[in-house]
CSV table of C-alpha atoms in Angstrom, one decimal:
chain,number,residue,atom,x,y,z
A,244,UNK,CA,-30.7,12.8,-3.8
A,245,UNK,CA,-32.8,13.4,-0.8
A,246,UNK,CA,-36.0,15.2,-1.1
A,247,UNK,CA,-36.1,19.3,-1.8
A,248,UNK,CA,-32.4,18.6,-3.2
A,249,UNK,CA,-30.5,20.3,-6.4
A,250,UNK,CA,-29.7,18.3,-8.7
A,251,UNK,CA,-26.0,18.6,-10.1
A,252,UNK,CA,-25.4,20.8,-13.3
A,253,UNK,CA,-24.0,19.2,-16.3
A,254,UNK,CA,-20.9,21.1,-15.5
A,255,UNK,CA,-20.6,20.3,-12.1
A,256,UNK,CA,-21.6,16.4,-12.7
A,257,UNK,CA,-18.3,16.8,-15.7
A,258,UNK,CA,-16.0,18.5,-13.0
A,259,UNK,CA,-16.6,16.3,-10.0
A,260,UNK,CA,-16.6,13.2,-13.1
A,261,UNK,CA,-12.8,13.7,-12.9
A,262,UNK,CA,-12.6,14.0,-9.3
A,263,UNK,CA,-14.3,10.5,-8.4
A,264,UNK,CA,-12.4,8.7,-11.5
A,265,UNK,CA,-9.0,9.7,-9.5
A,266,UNK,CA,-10.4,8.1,-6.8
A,267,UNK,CA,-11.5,5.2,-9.1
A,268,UNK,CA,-8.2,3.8,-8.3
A,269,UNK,CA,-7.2,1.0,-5.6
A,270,UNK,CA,-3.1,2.2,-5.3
A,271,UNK,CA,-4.4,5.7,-5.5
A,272,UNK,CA,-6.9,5.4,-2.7
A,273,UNK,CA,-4.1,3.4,-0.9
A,274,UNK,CA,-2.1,6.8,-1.3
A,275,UNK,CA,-4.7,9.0,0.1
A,276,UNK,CA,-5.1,6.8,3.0
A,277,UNK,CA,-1.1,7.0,3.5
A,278,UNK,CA,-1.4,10.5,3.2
A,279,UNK,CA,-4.5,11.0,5.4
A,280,UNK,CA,-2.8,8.8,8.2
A,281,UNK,CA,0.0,10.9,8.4
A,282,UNK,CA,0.4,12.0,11.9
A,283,UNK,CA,2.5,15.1,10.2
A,284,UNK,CA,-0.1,15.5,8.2
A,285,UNK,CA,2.1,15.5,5.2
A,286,UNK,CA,4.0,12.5,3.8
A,287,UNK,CA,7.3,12.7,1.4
A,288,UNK,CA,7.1,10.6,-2.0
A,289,UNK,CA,10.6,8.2,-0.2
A,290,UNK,CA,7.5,7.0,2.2
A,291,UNK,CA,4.5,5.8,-0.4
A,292,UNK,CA,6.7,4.2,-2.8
A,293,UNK,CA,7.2,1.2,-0.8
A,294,UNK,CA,4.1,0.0,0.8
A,295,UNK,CA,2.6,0.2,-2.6
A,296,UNK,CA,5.2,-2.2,-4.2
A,297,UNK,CA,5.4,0.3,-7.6
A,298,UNK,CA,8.2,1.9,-9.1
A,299,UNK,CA,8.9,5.5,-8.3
A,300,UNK,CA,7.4,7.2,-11.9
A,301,UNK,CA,4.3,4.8,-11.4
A,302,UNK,CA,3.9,6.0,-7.7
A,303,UNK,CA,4.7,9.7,-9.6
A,304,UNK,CA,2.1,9.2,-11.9
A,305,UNK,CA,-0.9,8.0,-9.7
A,306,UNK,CA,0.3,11.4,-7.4
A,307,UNK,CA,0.1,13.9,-10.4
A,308,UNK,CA,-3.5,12.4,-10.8
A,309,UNK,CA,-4.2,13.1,-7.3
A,310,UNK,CA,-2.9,16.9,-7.6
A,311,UNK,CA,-4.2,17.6,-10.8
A,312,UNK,CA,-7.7,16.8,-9.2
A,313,UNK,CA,-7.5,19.2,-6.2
A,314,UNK,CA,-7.1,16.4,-3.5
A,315,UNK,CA,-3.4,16.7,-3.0
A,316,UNK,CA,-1.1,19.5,-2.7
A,317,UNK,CA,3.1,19.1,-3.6
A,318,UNK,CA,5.7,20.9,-2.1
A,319,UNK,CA,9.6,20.4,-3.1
A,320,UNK,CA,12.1,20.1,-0.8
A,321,UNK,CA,15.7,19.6,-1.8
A,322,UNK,CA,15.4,16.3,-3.4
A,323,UNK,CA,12.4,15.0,-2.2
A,324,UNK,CA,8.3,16.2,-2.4
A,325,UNK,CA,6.1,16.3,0.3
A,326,UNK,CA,2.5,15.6,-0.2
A,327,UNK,CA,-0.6,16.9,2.0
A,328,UNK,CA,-4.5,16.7,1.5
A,329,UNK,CA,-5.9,19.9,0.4
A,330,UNK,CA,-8.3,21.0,3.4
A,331,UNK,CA,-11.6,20.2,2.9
A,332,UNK,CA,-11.4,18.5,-0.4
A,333,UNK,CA,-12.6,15.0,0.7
A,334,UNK,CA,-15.3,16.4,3.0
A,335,UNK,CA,-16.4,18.7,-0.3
A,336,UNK,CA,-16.3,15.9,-2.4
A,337,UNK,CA,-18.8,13.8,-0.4
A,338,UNK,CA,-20.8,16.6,0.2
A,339,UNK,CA,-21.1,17.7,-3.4
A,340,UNK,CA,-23.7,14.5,-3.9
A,341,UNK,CA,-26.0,15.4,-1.6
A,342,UNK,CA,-27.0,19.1,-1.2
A,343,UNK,CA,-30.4,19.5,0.3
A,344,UNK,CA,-32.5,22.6,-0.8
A,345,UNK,CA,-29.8,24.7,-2.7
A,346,UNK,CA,-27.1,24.7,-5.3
A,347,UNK,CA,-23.8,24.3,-3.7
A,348,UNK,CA,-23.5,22.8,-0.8
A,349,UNK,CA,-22.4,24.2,2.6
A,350,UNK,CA,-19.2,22.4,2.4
A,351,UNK,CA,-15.8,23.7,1.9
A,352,UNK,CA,-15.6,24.5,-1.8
A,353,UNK,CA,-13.9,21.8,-4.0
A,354,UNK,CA,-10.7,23.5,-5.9
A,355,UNK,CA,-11.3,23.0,-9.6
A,356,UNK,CA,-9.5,20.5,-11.7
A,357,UNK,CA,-6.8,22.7,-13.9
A,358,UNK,CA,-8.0,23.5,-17.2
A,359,UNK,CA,-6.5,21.5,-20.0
A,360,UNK,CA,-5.9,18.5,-17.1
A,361,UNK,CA,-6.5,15.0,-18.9
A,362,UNK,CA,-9.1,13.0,-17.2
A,363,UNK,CA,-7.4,10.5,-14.9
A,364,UNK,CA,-6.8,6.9,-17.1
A,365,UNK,CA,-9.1,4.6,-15.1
């Protein structure tokens, strides 16, 4: 924290806890990146499953961690699911660890974790 900063809450500090611990993950990084590279800016579940060398429900399972933490959003199509980045949510998340002179910081707002959502398994 740089100097005349806020320090984070105990709340905040236990919501952005499970944020960073579904990052805490090399394949689910690896998905983000995927996802983030996308020059669609959206990338169906048929096109992460293979570079990541899982099997479709691990792949599933490292993406619900990812949407249940606010950084991905899921949309069904036929068969398949499309996943995109939820605007903002990466830049929020960096800037929620330094926020000079006030309580939130300037950033985008980071969507919150749904309630009842079990911490990611790190």
């Amino acid at each position: 924290m740089g100097p005349g900063g806020v320090p984070l809450t105990e709340a905040e500090a236990a919501g952005l806890s499970a944020k960073f611990k579904a990052l805490a993950d090399p394949k689910r990084l690896t998905i983000l990146s995927i996802v983030a590279a996308s020059a669609a800016g959206e990338t169906c579940v048929c096109d992460i499953q293979e570079p990541l060398e899982l099997s479709q429900p691990t792949v599933s399972h490292h993406l619900k961690i990812l949407v249940d933490a606010g950084l991905l959003t899921r949309e069904k199509r036929g068969v398949w699911a499309y996943y995109s980045l939820v605007p903002g949510a990466l830049e929020a998340l960096a800037a929620s660890l330094v926020r000079p002179g006030g309580r939130p910081s300037a950033g985008p707002s980071l969507p919150a974790a749904p309630a009842g959502a079990a911490p990611a398994p790190g």
